CSV table of C-alpha atoms and ligand atoms in Angstrom, one decimal:
chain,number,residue,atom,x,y,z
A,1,UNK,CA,96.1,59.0,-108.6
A,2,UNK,CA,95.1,55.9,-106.1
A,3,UNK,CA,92.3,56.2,-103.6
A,4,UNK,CA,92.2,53.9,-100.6
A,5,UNK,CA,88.8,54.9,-99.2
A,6,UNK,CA,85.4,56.6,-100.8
A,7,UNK,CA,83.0,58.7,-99.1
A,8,UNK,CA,80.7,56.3,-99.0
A,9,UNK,CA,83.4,53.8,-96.7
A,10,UNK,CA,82.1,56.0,-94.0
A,11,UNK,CA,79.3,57.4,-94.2
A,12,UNK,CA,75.6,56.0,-95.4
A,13,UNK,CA,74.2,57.1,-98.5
A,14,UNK,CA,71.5,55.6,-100.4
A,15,UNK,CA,71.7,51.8,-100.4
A,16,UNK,CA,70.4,51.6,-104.2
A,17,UNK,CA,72.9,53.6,-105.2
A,18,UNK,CA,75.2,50.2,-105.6
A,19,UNK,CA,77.4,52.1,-107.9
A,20,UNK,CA,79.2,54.8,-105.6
A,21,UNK,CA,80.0,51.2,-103.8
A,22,UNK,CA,82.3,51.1,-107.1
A,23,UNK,CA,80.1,48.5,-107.8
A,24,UNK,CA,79.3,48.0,-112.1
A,25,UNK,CA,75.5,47.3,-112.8
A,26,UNK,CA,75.1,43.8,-114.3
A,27,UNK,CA,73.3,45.6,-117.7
A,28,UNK,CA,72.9,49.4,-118.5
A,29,UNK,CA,69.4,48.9,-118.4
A,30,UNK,CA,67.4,46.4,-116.6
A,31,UNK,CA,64.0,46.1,-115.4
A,32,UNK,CA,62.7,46.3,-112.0
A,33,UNK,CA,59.4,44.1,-111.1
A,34,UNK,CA,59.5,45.7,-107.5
A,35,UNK,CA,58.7,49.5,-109.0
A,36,UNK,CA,57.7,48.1,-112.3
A,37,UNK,CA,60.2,50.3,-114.2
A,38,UNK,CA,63.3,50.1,-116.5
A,39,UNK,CA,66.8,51.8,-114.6
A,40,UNK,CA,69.4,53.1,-117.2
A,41,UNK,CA,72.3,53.0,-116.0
A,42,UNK,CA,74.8,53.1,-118.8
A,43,UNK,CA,75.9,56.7,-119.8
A,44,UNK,CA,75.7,55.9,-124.1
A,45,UNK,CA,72.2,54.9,-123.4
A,46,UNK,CA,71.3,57.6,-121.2
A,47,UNK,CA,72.5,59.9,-123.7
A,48,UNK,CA,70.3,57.9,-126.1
A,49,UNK,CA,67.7,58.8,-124.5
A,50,UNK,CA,68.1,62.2,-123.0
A,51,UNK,CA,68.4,63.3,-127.2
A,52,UNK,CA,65.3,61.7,-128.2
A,53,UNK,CA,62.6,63.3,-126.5
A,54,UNK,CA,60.1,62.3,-129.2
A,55,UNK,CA,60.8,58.7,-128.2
A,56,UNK,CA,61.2,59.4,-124.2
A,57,UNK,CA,58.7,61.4,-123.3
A,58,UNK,CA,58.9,63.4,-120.2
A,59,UNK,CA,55.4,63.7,-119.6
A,60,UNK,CA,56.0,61.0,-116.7
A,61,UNK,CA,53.5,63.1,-114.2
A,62,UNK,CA,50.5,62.1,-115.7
A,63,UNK,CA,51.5,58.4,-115.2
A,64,UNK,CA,51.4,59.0,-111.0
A,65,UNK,CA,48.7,61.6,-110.5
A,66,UNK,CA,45.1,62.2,-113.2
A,67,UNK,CA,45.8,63.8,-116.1
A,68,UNK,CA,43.7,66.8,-114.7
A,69,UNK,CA,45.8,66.8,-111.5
A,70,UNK,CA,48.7,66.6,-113.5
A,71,UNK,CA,47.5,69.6,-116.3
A,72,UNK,CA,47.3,71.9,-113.0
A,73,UNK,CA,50.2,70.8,-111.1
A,74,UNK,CA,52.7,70.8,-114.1
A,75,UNK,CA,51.5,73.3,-116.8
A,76,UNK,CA,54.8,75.7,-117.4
A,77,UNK,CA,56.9,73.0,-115.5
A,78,UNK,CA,59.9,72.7,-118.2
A,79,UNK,CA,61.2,69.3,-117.0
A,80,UNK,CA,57.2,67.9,-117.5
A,81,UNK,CA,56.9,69.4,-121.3
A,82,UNK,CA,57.6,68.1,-124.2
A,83,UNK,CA,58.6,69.5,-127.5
A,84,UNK,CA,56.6,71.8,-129.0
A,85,UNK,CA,55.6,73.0,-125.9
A,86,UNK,CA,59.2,72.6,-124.2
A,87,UNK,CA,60.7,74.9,-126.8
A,88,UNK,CA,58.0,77.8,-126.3
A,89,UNK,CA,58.5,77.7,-122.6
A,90,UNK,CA,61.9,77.3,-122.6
A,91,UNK,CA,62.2,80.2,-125.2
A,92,UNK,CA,60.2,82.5,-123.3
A,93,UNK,CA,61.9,81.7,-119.5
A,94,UNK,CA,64.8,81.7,-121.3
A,95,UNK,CA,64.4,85.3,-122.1
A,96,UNK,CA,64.4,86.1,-118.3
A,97,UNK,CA,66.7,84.1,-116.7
A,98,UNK,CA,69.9,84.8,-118.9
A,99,UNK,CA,73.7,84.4,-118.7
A,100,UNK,CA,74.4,88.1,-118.1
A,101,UNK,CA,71.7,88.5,-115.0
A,102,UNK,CA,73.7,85.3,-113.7
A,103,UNK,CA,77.2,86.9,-114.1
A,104,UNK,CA,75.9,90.0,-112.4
A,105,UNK,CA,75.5,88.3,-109.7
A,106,UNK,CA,78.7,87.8,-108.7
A,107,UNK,CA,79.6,90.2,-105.9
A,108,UNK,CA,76.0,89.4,-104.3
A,109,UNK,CA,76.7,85.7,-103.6
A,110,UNK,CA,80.3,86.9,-102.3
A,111,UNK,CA,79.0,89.2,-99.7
A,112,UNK,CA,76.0,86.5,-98.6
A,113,UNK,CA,78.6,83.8,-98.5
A,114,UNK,CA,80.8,86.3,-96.0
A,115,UNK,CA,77.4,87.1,-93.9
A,116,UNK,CA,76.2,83.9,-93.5
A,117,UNK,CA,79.6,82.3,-92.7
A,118,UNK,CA,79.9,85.9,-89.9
A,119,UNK,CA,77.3,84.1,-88.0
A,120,UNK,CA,78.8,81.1,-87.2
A,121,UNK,CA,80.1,80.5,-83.5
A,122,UNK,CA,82.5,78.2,-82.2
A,123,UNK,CA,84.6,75.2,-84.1
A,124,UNK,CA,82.0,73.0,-84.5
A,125,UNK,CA,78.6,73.6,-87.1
A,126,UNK,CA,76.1,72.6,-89.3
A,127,UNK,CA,77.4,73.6,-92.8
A,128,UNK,CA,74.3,72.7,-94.1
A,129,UNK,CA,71.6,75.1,-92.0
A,130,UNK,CA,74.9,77.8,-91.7
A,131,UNK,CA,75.6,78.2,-96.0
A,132,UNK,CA,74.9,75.5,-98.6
A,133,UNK,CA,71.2,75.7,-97.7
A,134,UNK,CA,70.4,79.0,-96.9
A,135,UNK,CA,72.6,81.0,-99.5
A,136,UNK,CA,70.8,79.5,-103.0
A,137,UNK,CA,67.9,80.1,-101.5
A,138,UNK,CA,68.1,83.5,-100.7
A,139,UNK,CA,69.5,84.1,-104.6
A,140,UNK,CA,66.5,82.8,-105.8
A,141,UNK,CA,64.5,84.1,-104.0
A,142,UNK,CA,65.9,87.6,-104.5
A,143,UNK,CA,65.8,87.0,-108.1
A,144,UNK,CA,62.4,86.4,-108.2
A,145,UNK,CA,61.7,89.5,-105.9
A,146,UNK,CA,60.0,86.7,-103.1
A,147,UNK,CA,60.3,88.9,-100.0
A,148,UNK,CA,62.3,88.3,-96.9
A,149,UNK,CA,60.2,87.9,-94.0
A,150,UNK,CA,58.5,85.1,-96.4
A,151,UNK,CA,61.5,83.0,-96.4
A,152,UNK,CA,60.8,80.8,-93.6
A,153,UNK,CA,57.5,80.3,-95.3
A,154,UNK,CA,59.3,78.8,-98.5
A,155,UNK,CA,61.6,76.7,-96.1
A,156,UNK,CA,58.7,75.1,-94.9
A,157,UNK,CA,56.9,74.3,-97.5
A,158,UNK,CA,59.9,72.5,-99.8
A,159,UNK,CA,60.9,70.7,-96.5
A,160,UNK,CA,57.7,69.1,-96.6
A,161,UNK,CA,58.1,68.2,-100.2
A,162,UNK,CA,61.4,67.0,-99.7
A,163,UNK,CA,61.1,64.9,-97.0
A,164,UNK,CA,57.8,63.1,-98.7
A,165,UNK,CA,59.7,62.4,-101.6
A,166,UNK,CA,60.2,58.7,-102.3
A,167,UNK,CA,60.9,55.9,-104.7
A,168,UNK,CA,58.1,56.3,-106.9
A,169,UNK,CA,56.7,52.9,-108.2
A,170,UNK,CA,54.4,52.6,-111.4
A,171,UNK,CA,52.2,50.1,-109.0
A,172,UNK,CA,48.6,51.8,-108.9
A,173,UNK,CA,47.5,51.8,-105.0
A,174,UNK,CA,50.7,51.9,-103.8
A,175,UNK,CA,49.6,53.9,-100.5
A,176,UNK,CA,52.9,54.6,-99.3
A,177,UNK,CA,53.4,56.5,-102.5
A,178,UNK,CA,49.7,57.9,-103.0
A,179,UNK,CA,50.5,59.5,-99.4
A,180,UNK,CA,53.9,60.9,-100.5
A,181,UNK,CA,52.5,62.8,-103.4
A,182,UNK,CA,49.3,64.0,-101.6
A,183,UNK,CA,52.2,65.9,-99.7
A,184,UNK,CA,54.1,67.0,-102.2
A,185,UNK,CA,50.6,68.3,-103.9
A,186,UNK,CA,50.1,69.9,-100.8
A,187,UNK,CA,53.0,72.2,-100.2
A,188,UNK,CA,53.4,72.6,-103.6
A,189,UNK,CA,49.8,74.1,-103.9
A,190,UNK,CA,50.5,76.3,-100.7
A,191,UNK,CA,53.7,78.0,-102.4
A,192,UNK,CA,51.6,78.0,-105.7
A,193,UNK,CA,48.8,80.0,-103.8
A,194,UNK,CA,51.4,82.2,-102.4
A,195,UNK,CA,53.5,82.8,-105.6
A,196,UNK,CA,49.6,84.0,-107.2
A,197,UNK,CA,49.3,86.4,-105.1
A,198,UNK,CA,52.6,88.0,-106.0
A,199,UNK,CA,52.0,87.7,-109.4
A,200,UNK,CA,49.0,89.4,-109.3
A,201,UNK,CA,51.2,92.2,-107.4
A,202,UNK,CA,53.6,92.4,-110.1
A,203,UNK,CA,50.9,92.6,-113.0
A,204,UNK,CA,49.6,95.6,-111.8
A,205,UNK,CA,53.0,97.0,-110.6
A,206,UNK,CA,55.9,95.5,-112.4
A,207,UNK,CA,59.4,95.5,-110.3
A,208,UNK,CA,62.7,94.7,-111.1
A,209,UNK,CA,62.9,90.9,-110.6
A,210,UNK,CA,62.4,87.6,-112.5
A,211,UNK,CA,58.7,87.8,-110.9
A,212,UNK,CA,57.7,90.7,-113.1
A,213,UNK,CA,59.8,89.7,-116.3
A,214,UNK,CA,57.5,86.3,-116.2
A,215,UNK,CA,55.1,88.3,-116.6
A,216,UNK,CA,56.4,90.1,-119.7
A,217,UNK,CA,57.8,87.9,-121.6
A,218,UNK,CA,56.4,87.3,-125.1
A,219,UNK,CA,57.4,85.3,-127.8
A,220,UNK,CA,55.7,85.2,-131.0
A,221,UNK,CA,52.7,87.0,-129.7
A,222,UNK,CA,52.3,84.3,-126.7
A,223,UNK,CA,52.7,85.4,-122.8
A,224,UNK,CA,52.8,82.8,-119.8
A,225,UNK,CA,49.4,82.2,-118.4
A,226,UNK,CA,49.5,82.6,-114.3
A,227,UNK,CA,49.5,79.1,-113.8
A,228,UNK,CA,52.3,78.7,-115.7
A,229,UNK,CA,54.6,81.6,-114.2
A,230,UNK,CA,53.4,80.0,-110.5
A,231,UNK,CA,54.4,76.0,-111.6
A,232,UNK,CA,58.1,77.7,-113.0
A,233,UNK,CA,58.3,79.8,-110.2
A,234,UNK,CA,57.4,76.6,-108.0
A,235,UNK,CA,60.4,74.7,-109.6
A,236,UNK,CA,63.2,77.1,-109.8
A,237,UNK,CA,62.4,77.6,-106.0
A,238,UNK,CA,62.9,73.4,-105.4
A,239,UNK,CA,64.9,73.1,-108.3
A,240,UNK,CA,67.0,75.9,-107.4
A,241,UNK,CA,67.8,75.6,-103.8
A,242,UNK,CA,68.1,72.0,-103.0
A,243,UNK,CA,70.6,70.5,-105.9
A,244,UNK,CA,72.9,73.3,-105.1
A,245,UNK,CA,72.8,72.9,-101.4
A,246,UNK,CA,73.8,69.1,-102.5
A,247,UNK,CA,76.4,70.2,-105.1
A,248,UNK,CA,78.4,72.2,-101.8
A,249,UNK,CA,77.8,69.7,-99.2
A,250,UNK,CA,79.2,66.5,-101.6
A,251,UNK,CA,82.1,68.8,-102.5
A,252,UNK,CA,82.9,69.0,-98.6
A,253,UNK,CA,82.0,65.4,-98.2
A,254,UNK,CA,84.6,64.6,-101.1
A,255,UNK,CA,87.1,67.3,-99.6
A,256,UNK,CA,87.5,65.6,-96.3
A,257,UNK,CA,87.4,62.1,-97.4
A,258,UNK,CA,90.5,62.8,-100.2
A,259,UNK,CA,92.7,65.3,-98.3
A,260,UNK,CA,95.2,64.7,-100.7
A,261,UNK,CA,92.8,66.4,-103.4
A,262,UNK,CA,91.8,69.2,-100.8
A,263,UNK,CA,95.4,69.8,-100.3
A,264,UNK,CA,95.9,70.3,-104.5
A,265,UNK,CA,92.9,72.4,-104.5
A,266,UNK,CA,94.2,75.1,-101.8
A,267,UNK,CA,97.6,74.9,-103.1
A,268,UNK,CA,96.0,75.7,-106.9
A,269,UNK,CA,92.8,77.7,-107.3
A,270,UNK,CA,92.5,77.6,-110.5
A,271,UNK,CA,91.3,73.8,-110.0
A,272,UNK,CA,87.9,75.2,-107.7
A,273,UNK,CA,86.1,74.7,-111.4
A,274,UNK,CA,87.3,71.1,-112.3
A,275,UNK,CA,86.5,70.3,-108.8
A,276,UNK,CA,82.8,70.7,-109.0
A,277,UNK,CA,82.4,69.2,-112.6
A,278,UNK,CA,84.4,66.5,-110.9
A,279,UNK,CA,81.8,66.6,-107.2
A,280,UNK,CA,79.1,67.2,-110.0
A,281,UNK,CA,80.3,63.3,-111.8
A,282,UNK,CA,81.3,61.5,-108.5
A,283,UNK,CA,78.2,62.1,-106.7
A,284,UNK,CA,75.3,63.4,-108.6
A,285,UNK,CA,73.1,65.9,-106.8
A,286,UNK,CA,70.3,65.0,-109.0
A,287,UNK,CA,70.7,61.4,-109.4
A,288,UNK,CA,67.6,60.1,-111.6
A,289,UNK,CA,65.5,61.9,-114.2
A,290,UNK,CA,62.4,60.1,-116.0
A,291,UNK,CA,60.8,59.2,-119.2
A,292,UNK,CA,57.7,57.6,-120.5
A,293,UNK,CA,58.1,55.5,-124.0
A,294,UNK,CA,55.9,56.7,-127.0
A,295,UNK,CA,56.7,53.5,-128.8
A,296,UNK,CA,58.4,50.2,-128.6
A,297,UNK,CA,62.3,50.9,-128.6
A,298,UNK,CA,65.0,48.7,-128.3
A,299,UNK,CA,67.9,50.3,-126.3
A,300,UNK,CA,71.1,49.0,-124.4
A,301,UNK,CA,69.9,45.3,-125.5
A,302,UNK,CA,66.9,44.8,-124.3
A,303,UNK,CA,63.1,45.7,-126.1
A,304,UNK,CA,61.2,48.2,-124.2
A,305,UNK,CA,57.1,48.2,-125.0
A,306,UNK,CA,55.7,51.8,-125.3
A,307,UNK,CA,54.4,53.7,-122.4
A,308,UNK,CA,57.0,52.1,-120.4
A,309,UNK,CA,58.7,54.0,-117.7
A,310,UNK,CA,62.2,54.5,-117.3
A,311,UNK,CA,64.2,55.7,-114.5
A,312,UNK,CA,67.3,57.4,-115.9
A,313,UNK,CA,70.4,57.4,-113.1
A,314,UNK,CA,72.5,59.9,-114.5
A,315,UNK,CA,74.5,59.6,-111.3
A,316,UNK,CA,75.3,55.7,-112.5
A,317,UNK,CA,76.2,57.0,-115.6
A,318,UNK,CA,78.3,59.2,-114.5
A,319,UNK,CA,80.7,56.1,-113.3
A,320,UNK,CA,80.1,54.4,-116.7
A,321,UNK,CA,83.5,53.0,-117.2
A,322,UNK,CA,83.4,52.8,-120.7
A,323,UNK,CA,83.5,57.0,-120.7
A,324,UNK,CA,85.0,57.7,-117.4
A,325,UNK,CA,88.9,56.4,-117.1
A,326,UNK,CA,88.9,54.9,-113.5
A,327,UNK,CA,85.3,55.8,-112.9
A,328,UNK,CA,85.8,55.6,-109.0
A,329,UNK,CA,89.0,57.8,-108.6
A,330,UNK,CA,88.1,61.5,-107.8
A,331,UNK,CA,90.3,63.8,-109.5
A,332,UNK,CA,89.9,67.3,-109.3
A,333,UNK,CA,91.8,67.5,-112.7
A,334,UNK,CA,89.6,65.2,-114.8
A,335,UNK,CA,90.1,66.1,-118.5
A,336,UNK,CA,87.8,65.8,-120.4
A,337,UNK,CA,84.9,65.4,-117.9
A,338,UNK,CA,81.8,65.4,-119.9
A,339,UNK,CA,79.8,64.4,-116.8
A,340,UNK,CA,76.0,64.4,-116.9
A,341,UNK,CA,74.9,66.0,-113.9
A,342,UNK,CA,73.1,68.5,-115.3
A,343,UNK,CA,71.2,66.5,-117.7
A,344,UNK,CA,71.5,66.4,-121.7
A,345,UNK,CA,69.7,67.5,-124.5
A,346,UNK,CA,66.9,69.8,-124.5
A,347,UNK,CA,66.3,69.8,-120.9
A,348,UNK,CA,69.8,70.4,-119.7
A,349,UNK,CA,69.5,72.4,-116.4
A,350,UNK,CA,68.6,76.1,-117.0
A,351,UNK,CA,70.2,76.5,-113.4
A,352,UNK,CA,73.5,75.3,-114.4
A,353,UNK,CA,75.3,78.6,-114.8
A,354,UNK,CA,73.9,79.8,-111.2
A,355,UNK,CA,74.9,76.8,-109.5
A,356,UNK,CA,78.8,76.8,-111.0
A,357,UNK,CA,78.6,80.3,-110.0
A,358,UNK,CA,77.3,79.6,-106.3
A,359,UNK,CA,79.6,76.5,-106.2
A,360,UNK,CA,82.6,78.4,-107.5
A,361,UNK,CA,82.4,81.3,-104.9
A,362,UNK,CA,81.6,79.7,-101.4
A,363,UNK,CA,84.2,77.0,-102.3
A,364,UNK,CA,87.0,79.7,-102.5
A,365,UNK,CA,85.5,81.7,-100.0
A,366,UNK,CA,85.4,78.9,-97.5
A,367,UNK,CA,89.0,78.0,-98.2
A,368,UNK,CA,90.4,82.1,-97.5
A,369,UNK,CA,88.0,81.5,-94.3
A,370,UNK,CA,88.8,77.7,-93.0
A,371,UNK,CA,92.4,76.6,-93.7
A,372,UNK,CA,91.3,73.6,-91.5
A,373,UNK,CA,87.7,72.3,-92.6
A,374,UNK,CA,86.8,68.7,-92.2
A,375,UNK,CA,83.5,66.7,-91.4
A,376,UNK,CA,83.1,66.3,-87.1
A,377,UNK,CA,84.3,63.3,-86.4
A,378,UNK,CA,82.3,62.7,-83.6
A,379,UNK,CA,78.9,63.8,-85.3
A,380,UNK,CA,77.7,62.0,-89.2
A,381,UNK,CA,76.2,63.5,-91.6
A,382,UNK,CA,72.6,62.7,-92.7
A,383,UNK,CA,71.3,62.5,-96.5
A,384,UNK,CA,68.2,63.0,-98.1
A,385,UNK,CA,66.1,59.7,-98.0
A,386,UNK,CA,64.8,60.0,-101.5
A,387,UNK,CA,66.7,57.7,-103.9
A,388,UNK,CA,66.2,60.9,-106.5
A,389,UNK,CA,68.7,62.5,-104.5
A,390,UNK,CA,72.4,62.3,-103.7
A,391,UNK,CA,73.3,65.1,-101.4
A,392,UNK,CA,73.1,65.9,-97.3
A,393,UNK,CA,70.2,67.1,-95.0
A,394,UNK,CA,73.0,67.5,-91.9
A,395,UNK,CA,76.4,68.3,-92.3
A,396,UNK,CA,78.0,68.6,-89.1
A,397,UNK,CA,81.7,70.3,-89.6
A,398,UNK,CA,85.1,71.0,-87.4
A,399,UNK,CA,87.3,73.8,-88.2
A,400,UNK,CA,89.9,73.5,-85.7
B,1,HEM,C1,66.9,70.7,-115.1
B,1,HEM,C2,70.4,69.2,-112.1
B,1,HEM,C3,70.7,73.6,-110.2
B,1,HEM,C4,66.7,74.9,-112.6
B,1,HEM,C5,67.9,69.9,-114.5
B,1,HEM,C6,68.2,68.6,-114.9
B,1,HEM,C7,69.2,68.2,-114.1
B,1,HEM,C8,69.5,69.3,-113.1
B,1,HEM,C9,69.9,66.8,-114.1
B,1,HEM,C10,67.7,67.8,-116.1
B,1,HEM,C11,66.6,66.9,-115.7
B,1,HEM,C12,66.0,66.0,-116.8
B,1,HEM,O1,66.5,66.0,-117.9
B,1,HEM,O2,65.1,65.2,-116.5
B,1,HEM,C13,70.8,70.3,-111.4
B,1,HEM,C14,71.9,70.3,-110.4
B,1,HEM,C15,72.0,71.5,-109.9
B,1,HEM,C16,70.9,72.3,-110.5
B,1,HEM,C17,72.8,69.1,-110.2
B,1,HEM,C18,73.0,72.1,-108.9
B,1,HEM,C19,74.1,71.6,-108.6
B,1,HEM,C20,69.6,74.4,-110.7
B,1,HEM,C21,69.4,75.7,-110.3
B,1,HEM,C22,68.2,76.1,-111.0
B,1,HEM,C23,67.8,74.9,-111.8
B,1,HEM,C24,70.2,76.6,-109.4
B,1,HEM,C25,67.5,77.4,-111.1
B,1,HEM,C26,67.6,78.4,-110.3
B,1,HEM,C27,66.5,73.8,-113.5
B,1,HEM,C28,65.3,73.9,-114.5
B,1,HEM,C29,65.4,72.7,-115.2
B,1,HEM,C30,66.5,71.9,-114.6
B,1,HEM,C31,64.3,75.0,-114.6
B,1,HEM,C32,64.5,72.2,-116.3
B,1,HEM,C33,65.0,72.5,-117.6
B,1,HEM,C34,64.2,71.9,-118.8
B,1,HEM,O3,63.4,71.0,-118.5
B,1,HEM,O4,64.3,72.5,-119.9
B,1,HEM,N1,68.7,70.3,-113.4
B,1,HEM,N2,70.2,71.5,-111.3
B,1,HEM,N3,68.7,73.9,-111.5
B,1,HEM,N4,67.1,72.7,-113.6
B,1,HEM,FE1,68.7,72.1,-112.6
């Protein structure tokens, strides 16, 4: 299949993200003075890395905030924890937030997808505030029994984080950054206030939601500590909302700027799958992850010292060249696709199943509803400013 135009020929995403320009990084990994850490772009070395957690440690937090800030603000935060504390928590979150409670929840996202999308008037909307923002939400939060009238609470708070959320540098005093973070701290310590007060709730009367199984689990003896339910409870909610918002909007994005490809899609169904693995590769919600070196490494031809920090763009991997035949051609079809947007290794996404699912049913749904469904021409989308991010904030749409 040939492609004369990209997504990114119209519309302005991130300018450090060189490589959805279809243009190849000079090195897979390279240092950058300017926020003193090492990118990775290649996808073997990001795989490299992403398996050796003993060597890349993602205890990053503690570089950017004091290590008592950070033992508050990250204890029970899976994507913060290291082995053999990653495995414990991820064992015993694991036992609440499992395959079969995702599968179940089938029907539900149908019927919120339908409601949501009953509310729209006229040709012209926000795709974004009408379905790929408010529907994960509202499954997250119903999982973890958060209740309704609090919603616009939650909004508000992991808006705030969001729109703080910068390039982070390794630079001490960087104020720009030091103000960021104080905002991020901030909302995140008002939702963890919040979420302690339902916990509390649910310890003395246990309901049927994720909230209450936190609170139950046990493995080997151990239970969660309070702080530790409120930090995991504090990342599904960011975690969980936000990427798969992104993961619906690209697909749209990618949908209207290959109409050939939205044209196989409709005609065959059976492709709505491929079609996100292949959103998921071409433009990667999540676009960086990083780690901290526990030793000097050598990697991707260049020596590392330890306590290094590395920046790991699995979104530039994900156009690696030497894995991905025609790295910058979307195909829908794309076999085999072992993209990376969902990470690698021992901290591959714990949301990944929710967010195919999600992905999977308001795609369809949005095609039995809109035969006609491309970006307003006369209205751009806007995208998140963080560099972390790959995904849109506005998403104005036509369906006439
Ligand atoms: C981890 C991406 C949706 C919860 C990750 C990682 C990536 C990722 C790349 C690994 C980060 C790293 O290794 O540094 C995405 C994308 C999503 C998505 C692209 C949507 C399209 C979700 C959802 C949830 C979720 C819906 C939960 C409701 C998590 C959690 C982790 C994680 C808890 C940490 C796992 C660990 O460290 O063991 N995600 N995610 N994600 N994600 Fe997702």
């Amino acid at each position: 299949m040939t492609t004369t135009s990209t997504p990114l020929d119209k519309w302005e995403m991130h300018p450090r993200h060189f490589w959805l320009r279809g243009i190849r990084p000079e090195a897979p990994v390279e240092y950058d003075p300017e926020v003193g850490m090492w990118h990775v772009y290649g996808y073997p070395e990001t795989l490299e890395i992403l398996s050796d957690p003993a060597t890349y440690s993602s205890e990053v937090a503690a570089r950017y905030v004091s290590p008592e800030q950070a033992a508050v603000a990250f204890d029970g935060n899976l994507t913060q924890a290291d082995p053999p504390e990653h495995q414990k928590l991820r064992k015993l979150v694991g036992r609440t937030f499992t395959l079969k409670m995702v599968a179940e929840l089938e029907s539900r996202i149908a019927a919120l997808t339908h409601e949501l999308l009953d509310r729209i008037e006229g040709d012209t909307f926000d795709l974004a505030e009408a379905l790929a923002y408010p529907l994960p939400v509202i499954v997250i939060c119903d999982m973890l029994g958060i209740p309704r009238e609090d919603r616009e609470l939650l909004k508000e708070w992991a808006d705030q984080s969001l729109m703080a959320s910068t390039q982070l540098t390794t630079h001490q005093g960087d104020k720009a950054q030091e103000e960021s973070l104080d905002t991020q701290a901030e909302a995140a310590m008002a939702m963890g206030f919040y979420i302690l007060e339902l916990v509390t709730r649910r310890r003395a009367e246990p309901q049927d939601d994720l909230l209450s199984r936190l609170v139950e689990a046990e493995v080997d003896g151990e239970r969660l500590t309070d702080r530790q339910i409120v930090n995991f409870a504090n990342l599904l909610i960011s975690a969980g909302h936000i990427t798969t918002t992104m993961l619906l909007g690209n697909t749209i994005l990618c949908l209207d700027a290959f109409p050939d490809v939205d044209r196989r899609v409709r005609e065959d169904r059976s492709l709505v799958p491929t079609l996100l693995e292949e959103s998921l590769r071409y433009l990667s919600p999540l676009a960086a992850g990083y780690r901290v070196t526990t030793r000097d490494v050598e990697i991707g031809g260049v020596k590392i010292p330890e306590g290094d920090v590395l920046e790991v763009w699995f979104s530039a991997a994900n156009r690696d060249a030497r894995v991905f035949q025609d790295p910058d051609v979307f195909d829908p079809a794309r076999t085999p696709n072992p993209q990376i947007g969902f990470g690698r290794g021992i901290h591959f996404c714990l949301g990944a199943p929710l967010a195919r699912l999600e992905g999977r049913v308001a795609m369809n749904i949005l095609f039995d509803r809109f035969p006609r469904l491309r970006v307003d021409p006369d209205d751009k989308p806007t995208f998140l400013t963080s560099p972390e991010f790959t995904g849109v904030w506005r998403l104005p749409i036509r369906v006439n």
